[in-house]
Amino acid sequence: MKFEDLLLETGGFGRFQILILLILCLPRINLPMHFLLHNFLAATPSHHCAIPHQEEFVNLTTEEILLISIPREPDGTFRSCEMFSQPQFHLLLNSSLQPYNDSVTQDCQHGWVYDHSQFTSTISTEWDLVCEQRGLNQATATFFFIGVTMGAVVFGYLSDRFGRKSILMLSLVCSVIFGMLSACSVSYTMLAVTRTLTGVALSGVSLIILPLGMEWVDIEHRTFSGVLTSIFWSVGNMLLALTAYLVREWHWLLVAVTGPCLLSIVCLWLLEE
């Protein structure tokens, strides 16, 4: 007698199966919070070159200091990656007289000033991943999904070899460890490595949840099982937006989206193999 036949004899979809699905929905919520985290973690706010010796312009307002120090785009906004090599005081008389000589401008020499009205800090503002370094900002997401691809190979084999529950627990534990290490990153290199390893760990969670839930229900309810877990993916998307709105500092945002994995680990003790 096949296992599917035994499920039919016992009802196929009762309290036990509902409990299993609800337990598996907890880590399912957490997955999109990490998969889409880059949109907030690496957000680049408005910025312009830092102006040295700004205290010397005591008689000028902040807007006037920017006017003589930072060239503007055709739409009137200040450029993000260039500054004047020397203050252009004549612009105080007529701000429309922008110089056409490129030798008057230069790349930012003293860092950048960021608008913190939306984000207290992101990895872009932490390590100045803007202008020439903006490629490293986008690479963070690439590193994470490289880890997801690697994890699909590793955890797919391990879950078939050693059982789904034990490997799911391992994935969640590793997700917590590497997620917290990411939040404690003191350099971009450390963040890139730990985010890659987080992607490896979370790939195991993503791969195991769906088949583990379906294996415990009869064939008739397997479509419902898949749809239910997918709905909780959407719930995770909405919770990520809410979390990012409430937590605007990237270290604590990583802690906030990683913490729920601890609850999933506790609940998984109730799960049967």
XYZ file of C-alpha atoms in Angstrom:
273
model
C 0.000 0.000 0.000
C 1.343 3.416 -0.987
C 1.585 6.320 1.421
C -1.046 8.196 -0.618
C -3.465 5.319 -0.014
C -2.848 5.517 3.729
C -3.630 9.232 3.664
C -6.950 8.520 1.957
C -7.813 5.970 4.634
C -7.194 8.556 7.376
C -9.093 11.374 5.669
C -6.220 12.913 3.724
C -6.726 16.449 4.980
C -7.566 16.943 8.642
C -6.345 18.869 11.671
C -2.898 17.354 11.449
C -2.396 18.458 7.828
C -3.723 21.953 8.588
C -1.284 22.252 11.493
C 1.589 21.153 9.249
C 0.700 23.743 6.609
C 0.387 26.555 9.150
C 3.783 25.704 10.632
C 5.347 25.683 7.155
C 3.751 29.021 6.303
C 5.828 30.800 8.971
C 9.187 30.394 7.186
C 7.384 30.969 3.872
C 6.526 34.481 5.072
C 10.165 35.131 5.874
C 11.522 34.192 2.442
C 10.375 37.250 0.420
C 11.511 39.512 3.244
C 15.070 38.459 2.381
C 14.624 37.932 -1.345
C 13.352 41.504 -1.865
C 15.356 43.093 0.936
C 17.869 44.649 -1.456
C 15.278 47.248 -2.501
C 15.529 48.801 0.972
C 18.908 47.562 2.203
C 20.777 49.139 -0.712
C 18.515 52.101 -1.444
C 20.460 55.137 -2.644
C 19.041 58.415 -1.306
C 19.621 61.801 -2.906
C 23.208 62.923 -2.430
C 25.804 65.467 -3.480
C 29.511 66.006 -2.960
C 30.630 67.028 0.493
C 31.859 70.629 0.489
C 35.171 71.229 2.318
C 35.720 74.249 4.560
C 32.019 75.005 4.545
C 32.436 76.987 7.772
C 34.271 79.688 5.787
C 31.020 80.678 4.054
C 29.474 82.085 7.221
C 27.476 84.730 5.386
C 25.866 82.318 2.934
C 22.855 80.090 3.340
C 23.073 76.353 2.727
C 21.352 76.775 -0.643
C 23.848 79.457 -1.688
C 26.807 77.301 -0.628
C 25.492 74.476 -2.785
C 24.936 76.903 -5.659
C 28.576 78.014 -5.779
C 30.007 74.565 -5.055
C 27.933 72.012 -6.975
C 27.069 72.152 -10.699
C 23.471 71.554 -11.651
C 21.649 69.362 -14.128
C 19.504 70.907 -16.885
C 16.430 70.334 -14.716
C 17.948 72.425 -11.923
C 18.879 69.636 -9.516
C 22.395 69.452 -8.117
C 24.689 66.819 -9.594
C 25.442 63.774 -7.476
C 28.996 63.000 -8.556
C 30.639 66.314 -9.444
C 31.663 69.543 -7.744
C 33.351 72.769 -8.780
C 37.103 72.791 -8.358
C 36.774 76.352 -7.051
C 33.733 78.202 -5.635
C 31.808 79.950 -8.417
C 30.781 83.129 -6.613
C 29.466 84.770 -9.776
C 26.555 82.319 -9.672
C 25.206 84.234 -6.682
C 24.480 87.110 -9.055
C 22.942 84.966 -11.777
C 22.414 81.295 -10.992
C 21.568 80.516 -14.624
C 25.161 81.193 -15.728
C 26.389 77.616 -15.438
C 29.979 77.188 -16.716
C 30.403 75.210 -19.911
C 34.071 74.424 -19.348
C 34.446 70.886 -17.961
C 37.796 71.815 -16.415
C 35.882 73.849 -13.820
C 34.322 70.649 -12.398
C 35.848 67.589 -10.794
C 34.762 64.357 -9.158
C 33.822 64.422 -5.480
C 36.997 64.753 -3.431
C 35.693 64.699 0.143
C 32.905 62.128 0.173
C 29.194 62.723 -0.087
C 26.315 64.226 1.868
C 23.113 62.153 1.853
C 19.461 62.944 2.355
C 18.393 60.992 5.458
C 14.720 61.936 5.356
C 13.682 58.478 4.102
C 16.480 56.188 5.309
C 18.623 56.705 8.379
C 21.323 54.616 6.737
C 21.726 52.046 3.970
C 24.738 50.146 2.693
C 25.050 52.865 0.031
C 25.515 55.580 2.636
C 27.570 53.325 4.917
C 30.319 52.644 2.356
C 29.644 55.355 -0.253
C 28.467 52.908 -2.911
C 27.580 55.695 -5.331
C 28.976 57.171 -8.523
C 32.007 55.060 -9.526
C 31.183 52.515 -6.792
C 27.487 52.118 -7.561
C 28.175 48.816 -9.345
C 29.104 47.273 -5.988
C 25.713 48.318 -4.657
C 23.867 46.345 -7.342
C 26.315 43.471 -7.005
C 25.046 42.828 -3.475
C 21.787 41.438 -4.870
C 23.735 39.402 -7.428
C 25.849 37.813 -4.689
C 22.720 36.888 -2.750
C 21.072 35.137 -5.693
C 24.301 33.378 -6.612
C 24.059 31.936 -3.110
C 20.426 30.962 -3.754
C 21.496 29.088 -6.904
C 24.273 27.279 -5.054
C 21.935 26.413 -2.189
C 19.398 24.881 -4.578
C 21.972 22.297 -5.615
C 23.309 21.614 -2.123
C 20.084 21.491 -0.118
C 18.121 19.712 -2.831
C 20.489 16.778 -2.560
C 20.785 16.907 1.241
C 17.016 16.955 1.812
C 16.572 13.828 -0.315
C 19.527 12.134 1.343
C 18.990 12.934 5.028
C 15.317 13.917 5.297
C 13.453 17.176 4.849
C 12.822 18.177 8.456
C 16.433 17.958 9.632
C 17.762 19.822 6.590
C 15.017 22.445 6.907
C 16.110 23.012 10.503
C 19.714 23.299 9.333
C 18.703 25.837 6.674
C 16.847 27.982 9.193
C 19.662 27.875 11.740
C 22.185 28.885 9.068
C 19.826 31.636 7.897
C 19.728 33.098 11.400
C 23.500 32.880 11.852
C 24.445 34.433 8.510
C 21.598 36.951 8.659
C 22.811 38.256 12.002
C 26.409 38.279 10.797
C 25.260 40.383 7.832
C 23.694 42.853 10.255
C 27.032 43.073 12.093
C 29.107 43.608 8.943
C 31.958 46.062 9.389
C 33.017 46.079 5.729
C 31.457 45.641 2.320
C 33.413 42.434 1.792
C 31.994 40.931 4.980
C 28.474 41.914 3.925
C 28.901 40.420 0.444
C 30.156 37.107 1.852
C 27.504 36.794 4.567
C 24.659 37.776 2.215
C 25.846 35.116 -0.232
C 25.827 32.504 2.527
C 22.394 33.722 3.651
C 21.168 33.103 0.112
C 22.574 29.560 0.240
C 20.769 28.861 3.512
C 17.441 30.392 2.501
C 17.448 28.417 -0.738
C 17.093 25.277 1.370
C 14.048 26.740 3.108
C 12.479 27.666 -0.225
C 13.056 24.233 -1.751
C 11.920 22.084 1.160
C 8.741 23.811 2.365
C 6.583 23.204 -0.706
C 7.203 19.452 -1.179
C 7.137 18.808 2.579
C 3.688 20.350 2.809
C 2.381 18.462 -0.206
C 3.695 15.104 0.949
C 1.470 15.211 4.031
C -1.827 15.855 2.194
C -3.775 13.691 -0.228
C -3.573 14.277 -3.962
C -6.890 16.110 -4.030
C -5.639 18.847 -1.678
C -2.105 19.280 -3.019
C -3.068 22.170 -5.273
C -4.681 23.902 -2.300
C -1.526 23.288 -0.265
C 0.669 24.916 -2.917
C -1.660 27.899 -3.304
C -1.842 28.435 0.459
C 1.930 28.591 0.886
C 2.136 30.952 -2.106
C -0.396 33.286 -0.485
C 1.880 33.597 2.530
C 4.681 34.649 0.181
C 2.524 37.675 -0.655
C 1.974 38.270 3.056
C 5.753 38.357 3.465
C 5.995 41.002 0.729
C 3.578 43.249 2.574
C 5.288 42.706 5.917
C 8.633 43.630 4.363
C 7.216 46.975 3.210
C 5.811 47.626 6.685
C 9.060 46.597 8.388
C 11.166 48.789 6.099
C 8.841 51.720 6.829
C 9.257 51.271 10.586
C 12.960 50.325 10.616
C 15.050 52.682 8.475
C 18.531 51.741 9.640
C 20.000 48.895 7.593
C 21.650 46.987 10.459
C 18.404 46.775 12.429
C 16.391 46.092 9.280
C 18.463 42.960 8.720
C 17.876 41.937 12.326
C 14.137 42.547 11.948
C 13.745 40.347 8.862
C 16.018 37.604 10.214
C 14.489 37.369 13.697
C 11.288 35.541 12.585
C 13.447 32.573 11.556
C 13.911 31.901 15.278
C 10.142 31.504 15.678
C 10.093 29.119 12.722
C 12.841 27.000 14.317
C 10.818 26.704 17.537
C 7.615 25.782 15.697
C 9.339 23.184 13.526
C 9.840 20.960 16.589
C 6.123 20.146 16.168
C 6.648 19.087 12.563
C 6.788 15.413 11.630
C 9.193 14.073 9.040
